[in-house]
Amino acid sequence: MAVIVQTIGVIIIGALLAQVVLFLVSTWHRVTYERQRRTLALELLRCRVEAARTLKVGQEDEKRFWGGFRKFVVRQKVRECHDVYSFYLAPHDRKPLPRFQPGQHLVFKLHIPDTTKPVVRCYSLSDSPTQSDYYRITIKRELSPSDNPDVPAGLVSSYFHNHLQEGDILDVKAPSGKFFLDLTSAAPVAFVAGGVGITPLLSMLNSITEGAATTREVWLFYGVSNGTEHIMKDHLAQLNRQYHNVHVHVCYSQPSDADVIGEDYDHSGRVSVDLLRGLLPSNNYEFFLCGPPAMMDSLTKQLKVWGIPEDKIFFEAFGSATVKKTAAPPPRLADATQVEVFFSKTGKRCQWDQKHGSLLELAEGNAVQIDFGCRAGSCGTCLTAIKAGDVTYMTEPGVAPEAGSCFPCIAIPKGHVTLDA
Ligand SMILES: Cc1cc2nc3c(=O)[nH]c(=O)nc-3n(C[C@H](O)[C@H](O)[C@H](O)COP(=O)(O)OP(=O)(O)OC[C@H]3O[C@@H](n4cnc5c(N)ncnc54)[C@H](O)[C@@H]3O)c2cc1C
């Protein structure tokens, strides 16, 4: 009898325990589910708030953009290295500035003493877009060509270096340009800079390290002659040390006796695709290049040979505003010798062929005056109406020309064309 009672007791206790276990398990499930639901709801809310914030910032930025030229004050002028200065520019009206895309540039119109007309030049924004009260540009003074010392040094860069002081006022267009980094992407990137071509890439690099996406893999290959031209050396070394996702490699093509490999720079010689191939774990990167036209030309060709698709190579060549470009030959037209360009204002009829290069160069060769700024399709100064026919571009314009107009500095005729010049 006692055994039966004992057995029944065990069964009852077992059943009770099973109930308790079941209750605990279902409670645990319910709590876990509830927690997950709350986390998801919070994440959804966070995404909505972030999307609303981005939309608001975008809308605010849109309102902050300006048309034409706006007055800026030189707030600070800082020497970066030999022949390179940075200029911190604050809006004269003290109203907040729109965010730009890292890699974009500003267009300046300057009234330089002893010149008959204002001159226009482009300078890339060299810091991240996070500041709303100033923009920074970094300018190298262009010297006279070594093989032609009688030619004057660069007009505008010399003016910035030698004449502009803190407190001076400049006329500046809103940021523009199609060479920029998409900050919403996480794609690994490789930046290749030559000399002062570091400026837009510096803006991109700073944007990555200052932004939320600090894990995005980024490589910078930076070529200069030697330590005297090494722009923002300490800043770059600091980023390289501080962020595990940032890899900076500096090449000196002509190191001086004072330059120590391993300390001041990493590699002797120029930046080459062989160097990139040796260091990058794969070729699965987006490549952003900026430097002298010859460097761009050779590196883009080598990158294509390495198998990098064209849509993963982005580049900007600063070129030189006064000097004609030779790096990008125009595409061959079927019957180029028969192409007639009529400059209607001056009444000049000219034959265009490959050797003339751009329509601006054709105009210059025939004493037809067209104002220009950048010779790169970036500043819009040479905008000219097309009265008949059409043009094509040697490189994509940095800003879209108005309908029915073109930028002769980078345009060539598609066939017979009449320009309002
Ligand atoms: C989108 C874009 C962004 C840019 N960003 C930057 C930047 O961030 N930083 C920067 O420093 N530059 C930048 N540049 C280049 C800049 O716009 C100017 O082209 C550069 O500063 C030279 O202008 P300059 O007026 O000083 O020289 P220019 O007067 O145009 O002269 C250029 C060179 O030509 C020589 N020269 C002058 N006349 C002759 C002649 N008759 N024959 C032969 N040679 C001659 C000069 O001695 C000089 O070496 C950028 C350009 C573009 C298109």
Tab-separated table of C-alpha atoms and ligand atoms in Angstrom:
chain	number	residue	atom	x	y	z
A	1	MET	CA	0.000	0.000	0.000
A	2	ALA	CA	2.806	2.324	1.037
A	3	VAL	CA	4.536	1.553	-2.277
A	4	ILE	CA	1.414	2.486	-4.241
A	5	VAL	CA	1.042	5.757	-2.319
A	6	GLN	CA	4.737	6.459	-2.855
A	7	THR	CA	4.398	5.777	-6.617
A	8	ILE	CA	1.326	7.996	-6.910
A	9	GLY	CA	3.216	10.706	-5.013
A	10	VAL	CA	6.176	10.435	-7.401
A	11	ILE	CA	3.819	10.589	-10.401
A	12	ILE	CA	2.065	13.671	-9.000
A	13	ILE	CA	5.376	15.354	-8.192
A	14	GLY	CA	6.685	14.382	-11.659
A	15	ALA	CA	3.567	15.811	-13.304
A	16	LEU	CA	3.879	18.985	-11.278
A	17	LEU	CA	7.553	19.300	-12.175
A	18	ALA	CA	6.712	18.734	-15.851
A	19	GLN	CA	4.075	21.485	-15.585
A	20	VAL	CA	6.597	23.815	-13.981
A	21	VAL	CA	9.216	23.012	-16.665
A	22	LEU	CA	6.636	23.531	-19.428
A	23	PHE	CA	5.571	26.790	-17.824
A	24	LEU	CA	9.204	27.968	-17.546
A	25	VAL	CA	10.008	26.985	-21.148
A	26	SER	CA	6.930	28.702	-22.554
A	27	THR	CA	7.580	31.779	-20.396
A	28	TRP	CA	11.202	31.833	-21.641
A	29	HIS	CA	9.967	31.588	-25.245
A	30	ARG	CA	7.445	34.333	-24.682
A	31	VAL	CA	10.028	36.628	-23.053
A	32	THR	CA	12.585	35.919	-25.798
A	33	TYR	CA	9.992	36.527	-28.515
A	34	GLU	CA	8.876	39.714	-26.789
A	35	ARG	CA	12.495	40.887	-26.501
A	36	GLN	CA	13.149	40.150	-30.185
A	37	ARG	CA	9.957	41.927	-31.165
A	38	ARG	CA	10.984	44.962	-29.142
A	39	THR	CA	14.509	44.946	-30.624
A	40	LEU	CA	13.058	44.744	-34.129
A	41	ALA	CA	10.575	47.505	-33.383
A	42	LEU	CA	13.396	49.660	-31.986
A	43	GLU	CA	15.598	48.939	-35.026
A	44	LEU	CA	12.688	49.840	-37.315
A	45	LEU	CA	12.138	53.036	-35.377
A	46	ARG	CA	15.881	53.832	-35.521
A	47	CYS	CA	15.869	53.269	-39.311
A	48	ARG	CA	12.794	55.495	-39.702
A	49	VAL	CA	14.377	58.238	-37.573
A	50	GLU	CA	17.670	57.922	-39.526
A	51	ALA	CA	15.809	58.021	-42.868
A	52	ALA	CA	13.831	61.057	-41.711
A	53	ARG	CA	17.040	62.700	-40.463
A	54	THR	CA	18.845	61.999	-43.782
A	55	LEU	CA	15.848	63.342	-45.695
A	56	LYS	CA	15.782	66.435	-43.455
A	57	VAL	CA	19.559	66.967	-43.851
A	58	GLY	CA	19.134	66.493	-47.623
A	59	GLN	CA	16.250	68.980	-47.690
A	60	GLU	CA	18.171	71.432	-45.488
A	61	ASP	CA	21.241	71.024	-47.705
A	62	GLU	CA	19.126	71.653	-50.774
A	63	LYS	CA	17.855	74.876	-49.215
A	64	ARG	CA	21.417	75.856	-48.333
A	65	PHE	CA	22.762	75.530	-51.892
A	66	TRP	CA	23.136	78.797	-53.759
A	67	GLY	CA	23.131	79.856	-57.400
A	68	GLY	CA	25.865	82.028	-58.915
A	69	PHE	CA	28.694	83.319	-56.736
A	70	ARG	CA	28.624	83.791	-52.953
A	71	LYS	CA	31.070	85.831	-50.851
A	72	PHE	CA	33.472	83.898	-48.654
A	73	VAL	CA	36.049	85.238	-46.200
A	74	VAL	CA	39.499	83.666	-45.891
A	75	ARG	CA	39.281	82.677	-42.221
A	76	GLN	CA	42.671	80.947	-42.027
A	77	LYS	CA	45.657	80.354	-44.298
A	78	VAL	CA	47.822	77.417	-43.243
A	79	ARG	CA	51.095	76.267	-44.787
A	80	GLU	CA	50.983	72.499	-45.406
A	81	CYS	CA	54.384	71.981	-47.005
A	82	HIS	CA	56.663	73.594	-49.576
A	83	ASP	CA	54.505	75.500	-52.100
A	84	VAL	CA	51.210	74.188	-50.661
A	85	TYR	CA	48.765	76.164	-48.528
A	86	SER	CA	45.314	75.325	-47.182
A	87	PHE	CA	42.658	78.038	-47.048
A	88	TYR	CA	39.725	77.865	-44.634
A	89	LEU	CA	36.822	79.770	-46.159
A	90	ALA	CA	33.793	80.931	-44.165
A	91	PRO	CA	30.603	82.291	-45.774
A	92	HIS	CA	30.491	86.071	-45.428
A	93	ASP	CA	26.739	85.952	-44.648
A	94	ARG	CA	27.503	83.460	-41.806
A	95	LYS	CA	24.595	81.261	-42.894
A	96	PRO	CA	25.180	77.478	-42.690
A	97	LEU	CA	26.812	75.756	-45.637
A	98	PRO	CA	25.375	72.791	-47.515
A	99	ARG	CA	27.108	69.455	-47.210
A	100	PHE	CA	29.013	68.501	-50.322
A	101	GLN	CA	29.929	65.057	-51.640
A	102	PRO	CA	33.530	64.170	-50.758
A	103	GLY	CA	35.582	64.684	-53.929
A	104	GLN	CA	33.648	67.705	-55.238
A	105	HIS	CA	35.200	71.088	-55.918
A	106	LEU	CA	34.497	74.819	-55.706
A	107	VAL	CA	34.667	77.258	-58.598
A	108	PHE	CA	36.315	80.639	-57.894
A	109	LYS	CA	36.072	83.882	-59.823
A	110	LEU	CA	39.004	86.151	-59.066
A	111	HIS	CA	39.741	89.755	-59.862
A	112	ILE	CA	43.514	89.701	-60.082
A	113	PRO	CA	45.344	93.025	-60.344
A	114	ASP	CA	46.770	93.718	-63.817
A	115	THR	CA	44.427	91.268	-65.557
A	116	THR	CA	41.734	92.702	-67.801
A	117	LYS	CA	39.011	90.197	-66.891
A	118	PRO	CA	38.090	88.022	-63.918
A	119	VAL	CA	39.713	84.565	-64.031
A	120	VAL	CA	38.004	81.349	-63.045
A	121	ARG	CA	39.590	78.270	-61.455
A	122	CYS	CA	38.410	75.114	-59.680
A	123	TYR	CA	39.789	73.833	-56.358
A	124	SER	CA	38.733	70.579	-54.695
A	125	LEU	CA	37.349	70.561	-51.182
A	126	SER	CA	40.059	68.891	-49.133
A	127	ASP	CA	38.247	68.039	-45.882
A	128	SER	CA	35.183	65.972	-45.001
A	129	PRO	CA	31.754	67.593	-45.467
A	130	THR	CA	30.894	67.581	-41.752
A	131	GLN	CA	31.641	71.267	-41.060
A	132	SER	CA	28.727	73.600	-41.749
A	133	ASP	CA	30.562	76.882	-41.080
A	134	TYR	CA	33.597	76.622	-43.373
A	135	TYR	CA	35.082	74.849	-46.388
A	136	ARG	CA	38.747	73.985	-46.847
A	137	ILE	CA	40.735	73.993	-50.073
A	138	THR	CA	44.418	73.139	-50.503
A	139	ILE	CA	46.423	74.765	-53.293
A	140	LYS	CA	49.834	74.065	-54.783
A	141	ARG	CA	51.593	77.025	-56.338
A	142	GLU	CA	52.291	76.195	-59.972
A	143	LEU	CA	55.830	77.213	-60.890
A	144	SER	CA	57.070	78.171	-64.363
A	145	PRO	CA	57.795	75.048	-66.413
A	146	SER	CA	61.397	73.876	-65.800
A	147	ASP	CA	62.069	73.858	-69.567
A	148	ASN	CA	60.631	77.347	-70.010
A	149	PRO	CA	61.510	79.538	-67.006
A	150	ASP	CA	60.560	82.730	-68.882
A	151	VAL	CA	56.889	81.785	-68.752
A	152	PRO	CA	55.137	83.305	-65.700
A	153	ALA	CA	54.285	81.030	-62.747
A	154	GLY	CA	50.647	79.897	-62.334
A	155	LEU	CA	48.437	82.996	-62.214
A	156	VAL	CA	45.755	82.016	-59.712
A	157	SER	CA	47.746	79.664	-57.481
A	158	SER	CA	50.431	82.376	-57.124
A	159	TYR	CA	47.726	84.914	-56.297
A	160	PHE	CA	46.350	82.644	-53.560
A	161	HIS	CA	49.824	82.057	-52.142
A	162	ASN	CA	51.380	85.486	-52.459
A	163	HIS	CA	48.495	87.932	-52.113
A	164	LEU	CA	45.493	86.431	-50.373
A	165	GLN	CA	45.464	87.006	-46.624
A	166	GLU	CA	43.130	86.139	-43.782
A	167	GLY	CA	40.109	88.470	-43.957
A	168	ASP	CA	40.164	88.766	-47.767
A	169	ILE	CA	36.939	88.051	-49.654
A	170	LEU	CA	36.403	85.655	-52.559
A	171	ASP	CA	33.573	84.859	-54.999
A	172	VAL	CA	32.704	81.167	-54.867
A	173	LYS	CA	30.161	78.910	-56.594
A	174	ALA	CA	28.394	76.100	-54.688
A	175	PRO	CA	30.174	72.711	-54.555
A	176	SER	CA	29.849	70.652	-57.725
A	177	GLY	CA	31.485	67.848	-59.687
A	178	LYS	CA	30.842	64.220	-60.547
A	179	PHE	CA	34.043	62.829	-59.033
A	180	PHE	CA	32.862	61.846	-55.555
A	181	LEU	CA	32.620	58.925	-53.164
A	182	ASP	CA	29.255	57.349	-52.408
A	183	LEU	CA	29.180	57.336	-48.619
A	184	THR	CA	26.125	55.083	-48.485
A	185	SER	CA	28.153	52.231	-50.020
A	186	ALA	CA	30.438	49.915	-48.043
A	187	ALA	CA	32.447	48.805	-51.101
A	188	PRO	CA	36.194	48.652	-50.428
A	189	VAL	CA	38.066	51.491	-52.117
A	190	ALA	CA	41.601	52.142	-53.343
A	191	PHE	CA	42.652	55.770	-53.743
A	192	VAL	CA	45.612	56.700	-55.946
A	193	ALA	CA	46.911	60.266	-55.664
A	194	GLY	CA	49.721	62.138	-57.369
A	195	GLY	CA	51.023	65.379	-55.816
A	196	VAL	CA	48.293	67.894	-55.049
A	197	GLY	CA	45.799	65.405	-56.546
A	198	ILE	CA	45.542	64.127	-52.972
A	199	THR	CA	42.982	66.877	-52.152
A	200	PRO	CA	39.686	65.251	-53.239
A	201	LEU	CA	40.905	61.859	-51.978
A	202	LEU	CA	41.754	63.401	-48.606
A	203	SER	CA	38.158	64.568	-48.384
A	204	MET	CA	36.971	61.030	-49.189
A	205	LEU	CA	39.381	59.438	-46.698
A	206	ASN	CA	38.421	61.847	-43.902
A	207	SER	CA	34.735	61.241	-44.638
A	208	ILE	CA	35.216	57.497	-44.194
A	209	THR	CA	37.186	57.759	-40.947
A	210	GLU	CA	34.883	60.426	-39.473
A	211	GLY	CA	31.650	58.741	-40.529
A	212	ALA	CA	29.690	55.951	-38.933
A	213	ALA	CA	31.038	53.417	-41.452
A	214	THR	CA	34.577	53.404	-40.064
A	215	THR	CA	35.014	49.745	-40.978
A	216	ARG	CA	34.992	50.391	-44.752
A	217	GLU	CA	38.276	49.131	-46.174
A	218	VAL	CA	40.318	51.926	-47.719
A	219	TRP	CA	43.784	52.019	-49.261
A	220	LEU	CA	45.651	55.183	-50.218
A	221	PHE	CA	48.610	55.066	-52.621
A	222	TYR	CA	50.172	58.507	-52.657
A	223	GLY	CA	53.013	59.512	-54.983
A	224	VAL	CA	55.151	62.655	-54.576
A	225	SER	CA	58.738	63.563	-55.488
A	226	ASN	CA	60.049	63.753	-51.938
A	227	GLY	CA	59.348	64.930	-48.383
A	228	THR	CA	59.039	68.592	-49.368
A	229	GLU	CA	55.871	67.762	-51.350
A	230	HIS	CA	54.324	65.335	-48.872
A	231	ILE	CA	50.998	67.032	-48.096
A	232	MET	CA	49.414	66.395	-44.636
A	233	LYS	CA	52.108	63.863	-43.783
A	234	ASP	CA	51.347	63.690	-40.036
A	235	HIS	CA	47.588	63.506	-40.564
A	236	LEU	CA	47.906	60.595	-43.019
A	237	ALA	CA	50.336	58.720	-40.745
A	238	GLN	CA	47.926	59.233	-37.837
A	239	LEU	CA	44.957	57.790	-39.809
A	240	ASN	CA	47.116	54.834	-40.854
A	241	ARG	CA	47.998	54.130	-37.198
A	242	GLN	CA	44.559	54.781	-35.735
A	243	TYR	CA	42.236	52.848	-38.075
A	244	HIS	CA	42.763	49.153	-38.821
A	245	ASN	CA	40.718	49.526	-42.039
A	246	VAL	CA	42.945	52.339	-43.398
A	247	HIS	CA	46.174	51.459	-45.260
A	248	VAL	CA	48.379	54.343	-46.423
A	249	HIS	CA	51.348	53.741	-48.764
A	250	VAL	CA	53.517	56.699	-49.751
A	251	CYS	CA	55.909	56.598	-52.724
A	252	TYR	CA	58.761	59.106	-53.219
A	253	SER	CA	60.039	59.164	-56.813
A	254	GLN	CA	63.109	61.305	-55.969
A	255	PRO	CA	63.759	60.996	-52.228
A	256	SER	CA	66.237	63.539	-50.840
A	257	ASP	CA	69.077	62.704	-48.434
A	258	ALA	CA	66.849	63.826	-45.564
A	259	ASP	CA	64.070	61.353	-46.447
A	260	VAL	CA	64.167	58.016	-44.608
A	261	ILE	CA	62.408	54.999	-46.101
A	262	GLY	CA	60.187	53.274	-43.526
A	263	GLU	CA	59.839	56.545	-41.607
A	264	ASP	CA	58.988	59.296	-44.065
A	265	TYR	CA	57.798	57.123	-46.927
A	266	ASP	CA	57.139	53.476	-47.774
A	267	HIS	CA	58.320	52.868	-51.345
A	268	SER	CA	60.881	54.362	-53.733
A	269	GLY	CA	59.647	55.153	-57.242
A	270	ARG	CA	56.295	56.102	-58.681
A	271	VAL	CA	52.919	54.608	-57.834
A	272	SER	CA	52.351	51.773	-60.292
A	273	VAL	CA	49.732	49.109	-60.789
A	274	ASP	CA	52.451	46.537	-60.014
A	275	LEU	CA	52.706	48.069	-56.544
A	276	LEU	CA	48.919	47.896	-56.111
A	277	ARG	CA	48.867	44.281	-57.283
A	278	GLY	CA	51.564	43.381	-54.774
A	279	LEU	CA	49.736	44.956	-51.824
A	280	LEU	CA	45.996	44.695	-52.406
A	281	PRO	CA	44.527	41.312	-51.402
A	282	SER	CA	42.480	41.218	-54.648
A	283	ASN	CA	41.401	43.510	-57.472
A	284	ASN	CA	37.863	43.755	-56.125
A	285	TYR	CA	37.999	47.457	-55.279
A	286	GLU	CA	36.552	50.706	-56.541
A	287	PHE	CA	39.508	52.790	-57.729
A	288	PHE	CA	39.583	56.581	-57.355
A	289	LEU	CA	42.486	58.353	-59.063
A	290	CYS	CA	43.550	61.977	-59.069
A	291	GLY	CA	46.812	63.467	-60.254
A	292	PRO	CA	48.592	64.819	-63.303
A	293	PRO	CA	46.971	63.795	-66.625
A	294	ALA	CA	49.934	61.636	-67.692
A	295	MET	CA	49.743	59.621	-64.472
A	296	MET	CA	45.977	59.139	-64.817
A	297	ASP	CA	46.372	58.035	-68.388
A	298	SER	CA	49.000	55.400	-67.673
A	299	LEU	CA	47.371	54.077	-64.478
A	300	THR	CA	43.869	53.731	-65.928
A	301	LYS	CA	45.300	51.765	-68.863
A	302	GLN	CA	47.230	49.453	-66.511
A	303	LEU	CA	44.180	48.977	-64.256
A	304	LYS	CA	42.142	47.837	-67.255
A	305	VAL	CA	44.878	45.346	-68.156
A	306	TRP	CA	44.622	44.039	-64.561
A	307	GLY	CA	40.953	43.310	-65.276
A	308	ILE	CA	39.303	46.199	-63.440
A	309	PRO	CA	35.977	47.013	-65.155
A	310	GLU	CA	35.678	50.592	-66.397
A	311	ASP	CA	32.723	51.288	-64.123
A	312	LYS	CA	34.951	50.683	-61.089
A	313	ILE	CA	37.539	53.282	-62.090
A	314	PHE	CA	36.803	56.917	-61.256
A	315	PHE	CA	39.278	59.680	-61.972
A	316	GLU	CA	39.827	63.397	-62.099
A	317	ALA	CA	42.794	65.056	-63.742
A	318	PHE	CA	43.499	68.583	-62.513
A	319	GLY	CA	45.440	69.407	-65.608
A	320	SER	CA	46.391	72.996	-65.903
A	321	ALA	CA	43.949	75.732	-66.731
A	322	THR	CA	46.193	77.713	-69.066
A	323	VAL	CA	47.935	74.848	-70.786
A	324	LYS	CA	46.167	72.866	-73.473
A	325	LYS	CA	45.428	69.222	-72.784
A	326	THR	CA	47.017	66.508	-74.840
A	327	ALA	CA	46.356	63.470	-72.653
A	328	ALA	CA	42.897	62.531	-73.947
A	329	PRO	CA	42.766	62.378	-77.748
A	330	PRO	CA	39.274	62.812	-79.175
A	331	PRO	CA	37.504	59.749	-80.589
A	332	ARG	CA	37.918	59.236	-84.341
A	333	LEU	CA	35.066	60.499	-86.477
A	334	ALA	CA	34.271	58.770	-89.749
A	335	ASP	CA	34.952	61.747	-91.966
A	336	ALA	CA	36.749	64.169	-89.677
A	337	THR	CA	38.366	66.183	-92.452
A	338	GLN	CA	34.953	67.363	-93.692
A	339	VAL	CA	33.729	68.751	-90.383
A	340	GLU	CA	32.981	72.461	-90.556
A	341	VAL	CA	32.635	74.624	-87.471
A	342	PHE	CA	30.954	77.994	-87.932
A	343	PHE	CA	31.523	80.589	-85.207
A	344	SER	CA	28.473	82.722	-85.962
A	345	LYS	CA	29.235	85.867	-83.887
A	346	THR	CA	32.646	86.366	-85.421
A	347	GLY	CA	31.546	84.968	-88.785
A	348	LYS	CA	34.486	82.546	-88.958
A	349	ARG	CA	34.187	79.231	-90.800
A	350	CYS	CA	36.845	76.685	-89.824
A	351	GLN	CA	37.619	73.088	-90.706
A	352	TRP	CA	37.969	70.864	-87.660
A	353	ASP	CA	40.074	67.726	-87.485
A	354	GLN	CA	41.724	65.663	-84.754
A	355	LYS	CA	44.823	67.826	-84.550
A	356	HIS	CA	42.761	70.806	-83.331
A	357	GLY	CA	41.629	68.954	-80.208
A	358	SER	CA	38.740	70.686	-78.459
A	359	LEU	CA	36.442	73.309	-79.961
A	360	LEU	CA	38.030	75.813	-77.566
A	361	GLU	CA	41.425	75.092	-79.079
A	362	LEU	CA	39.988	75.454	-82.580
A	363	ALA	CA	38.500	78.818	-81.555
A	364	GLU	CA	41.811	79.951	-80.041
A	365	GLY	CA	43.677	78.946	-83.193
A	366	ASN	CA	41.313	81.109	-85.255
A	367	ALA	CA	41.263	84.174	-82.996
A	368	VAL	CA	37.719	83.480	-81.813
A	369	GLN	CA	37.466	84.571	-78.197
A	370	ILE	CA	35.799	82.149	-75.760
A	371	ASP	CA	36.345	82.714	-72.019
A	372	PHE	CA	37.507	79.659	-70.091
A	373	GLY	CA	38.416	78.681	-66.532
A	374	CYS	CA	39.406	75.077	-65.953
A	375	ARG	CA	39.746	73.534	-69.438
A	376	ALA	CA	38.234	70.440	-67.836
A	377	GLY	CA	34.470	70.870	-68.259
A	378	SER	CA	34.148	71.644	-64.566
A	379	CYS	CA	33.686	75.393	-64.067
A	380	GLY	CA	31.151	76.282	-66.772
A	381	THR	CA	32.950	79.493	-67.823
A	382	CYS	CA	33.189	78.545	-71.520
A	383	LEU	CA	29.464	77.654	-71.838
A	384	THR	CA	28.513	78.458	-75.448
A	385	ALA	CA	25.185	78.084	-77.247
A	386	ILE	CA	24.984	75.556	-80.096
A	387	LYS	CA	22.964	77.144	-82.933
A	388	ALA	CA	23.082	74.115	-85.254
A	389	GLY	CA	24.525	70.606	-85.176
A	390	ASP	CA	25.774	68.766	-82.111
A	391	VAL	CA	28.935	68.013	-80.115
A	392	THR	CA	30.362	65.134	-78.134
A	393	TYR	CA	32.762	65.215	-75.171
A	394	MET	CA	36.334	63.958	-74.768
A	395	THR	CA	35.671	63.548	-71.026
A	396	GLU	CA	32.370	63.695	-69.177
A	397	PRO	CA	31.577	67.271	-68.035
A	398	GLY	CA	31.693	67.820	-64.257
A	399	VAL	CA	28.356	69.682	-64.450
A	400	ALA	CA	25.698	69.240	-67.121
A	401	PRO	CA	25.701	72.129	-69.638
A	402	GLU	CA	22.376	73.919	-70.183
A	403	ALA	CA	20.224	72.376	-72.923
A	404	GLY	CA	21.298	73.666	-76.325
A	405	SER	CA	24.742	74.707	-75.064
A	406	CYS	CA	28.129	73.049	-74.689
A	407	PHE	CA	31.489	73.348	-72.954
A	408	PRO	CA	33.897	73.904	-75.868
A	409	CYS	CA	36.915	73.243	-73.591
A	410	ILE	CA	36.215	69.490	-73.708
A	411	ALA	CA	33.836	69.285	-76.691
A	412	ILE	CA	34.486	68.163	-80.263
A	413	PRO	CA	31.981	68.371	-83.137
A	414	LYS	CA	29.786	65.385	-83.983
A	415	GLY	CA	29.398	66.787	-87.508
A	416	HIS	CA	28.948	70.297	-88.905
A	417	VAL	CA	28.241	72.632	-86.035
A	418	THR	CA	27.460	76.323	-85.509
A	419	LEU	CA	28.501	77.907	-82.218
A	420	ASP	CA	27.425	81.295	-80.867
A	421	ALA	CA	30.970	82.643	-80.535
B	1	LIG	C1	38.122	69.899	-60.863
B	1	LIG	C2	39.475	70.509	-60.539
B	1	LIG	C3	39.911	70.515	-59.211
B	1	LIG	C4	41.157	71.066	-58.904
B	1	LIG	N1	41.594	71.024	-57.589
B	1	LIG	C5	42.797	71.539	-57.274
B	1	LIG	C6	43.275	71.487	-55.920
B	1	LIG	O1	42.601	70.987	-55.008
B	1	LIG	N2	44.479	72.035	-55.658
B	1	LIG	C7	45.266	72.602	-56.634
B	1	LIG	O2	46.368	73.090	-56.323
B	1	LIG	N3	44.846	72.629	-57.935
B	1	LIG	C8	43.634	72.137	-58.260
B	1	LIG	N4	43.189	72.200	-59.567
B	1	LIG	C9	44.005	72.904	-60.578
B	1	LIG	C10	43.664	74.402	-60.549
B	1	LIG	O3	42.320	74.608	-60.962
B	1	LIG	C11	44.545	75.247	-61.470
B	1	LIG	O4	44.528	74.669	-62.754
B	1	LIG	C12	45.976	75.333	-60.962
B	1	LIG	O5	46.008	75.952	-59.685
B	1	LIG	C13	46.823	76.167	-61.932
B	1	LIG	O6	46.214	77.404	-62.129
B	1	LIG	P1	47.079	78.723	-62.184
B	1	LIG	O7	46.194	79.853	-62.572
B	1	LIG	O8	47.905	78.903	-60.961
B	1	LIG	O9	48.107	78.388	-63.345
B	1	LIG	P2	48.019	78.828	-64.881
B	1	LIG	O10	48.191	80.294	-64.984
B	1	LIG	O11	46.835	78.218	-65.471
B	1	LIG	O12	49.365	78.127	-65.392
B	1	LIG	C14	49.553	76.741	-65.245
B	1	LIG	C15	50.985	76.371	-65.611
B	1	LIG	O13	51.204	76.742	-66.967
B	1	LIG	C16	52.358	77.555	-67.070
B	1	LIG	N5	52.071	78.492	-68.159
B	1	LIG	C17	51.428	79.666	-68.100
B	1	LIG	N6	51.376	80.217	-69.318
B	1	LIG	C18	52.015	79.378	-70.185
B	1	LIG	C19	52.295	79.393	-71.558
B	1	LIG	N7	51.908	80.394	-72.314
B	1	LIG	N8	52.978	78.341	-72.064
B	1	LIG	C20	53.385	77.305	-71.299
B	1	LIG	N9	53.157	77.249	-69.999
B	1	LIG	C21	52.461	78.260	-69.444
B	1	LIG	C22	52.517	78.214	-65.726
B	1	LIG	O14	53.860	78.560	-65.470
B	1	LIG	C23	52.056	77.096	-64.803
B	1	LIG	O15	53.093	76.175	-64.569
B	1	LIG	C24	41.965	71.644	-59.912
B	1	LIG	C25	41.499	71.639	-61.235
B	1	LIG	C26	40.282	71.085	-61.559
B	1	LIG	C27	39.803	71.101	-62.987
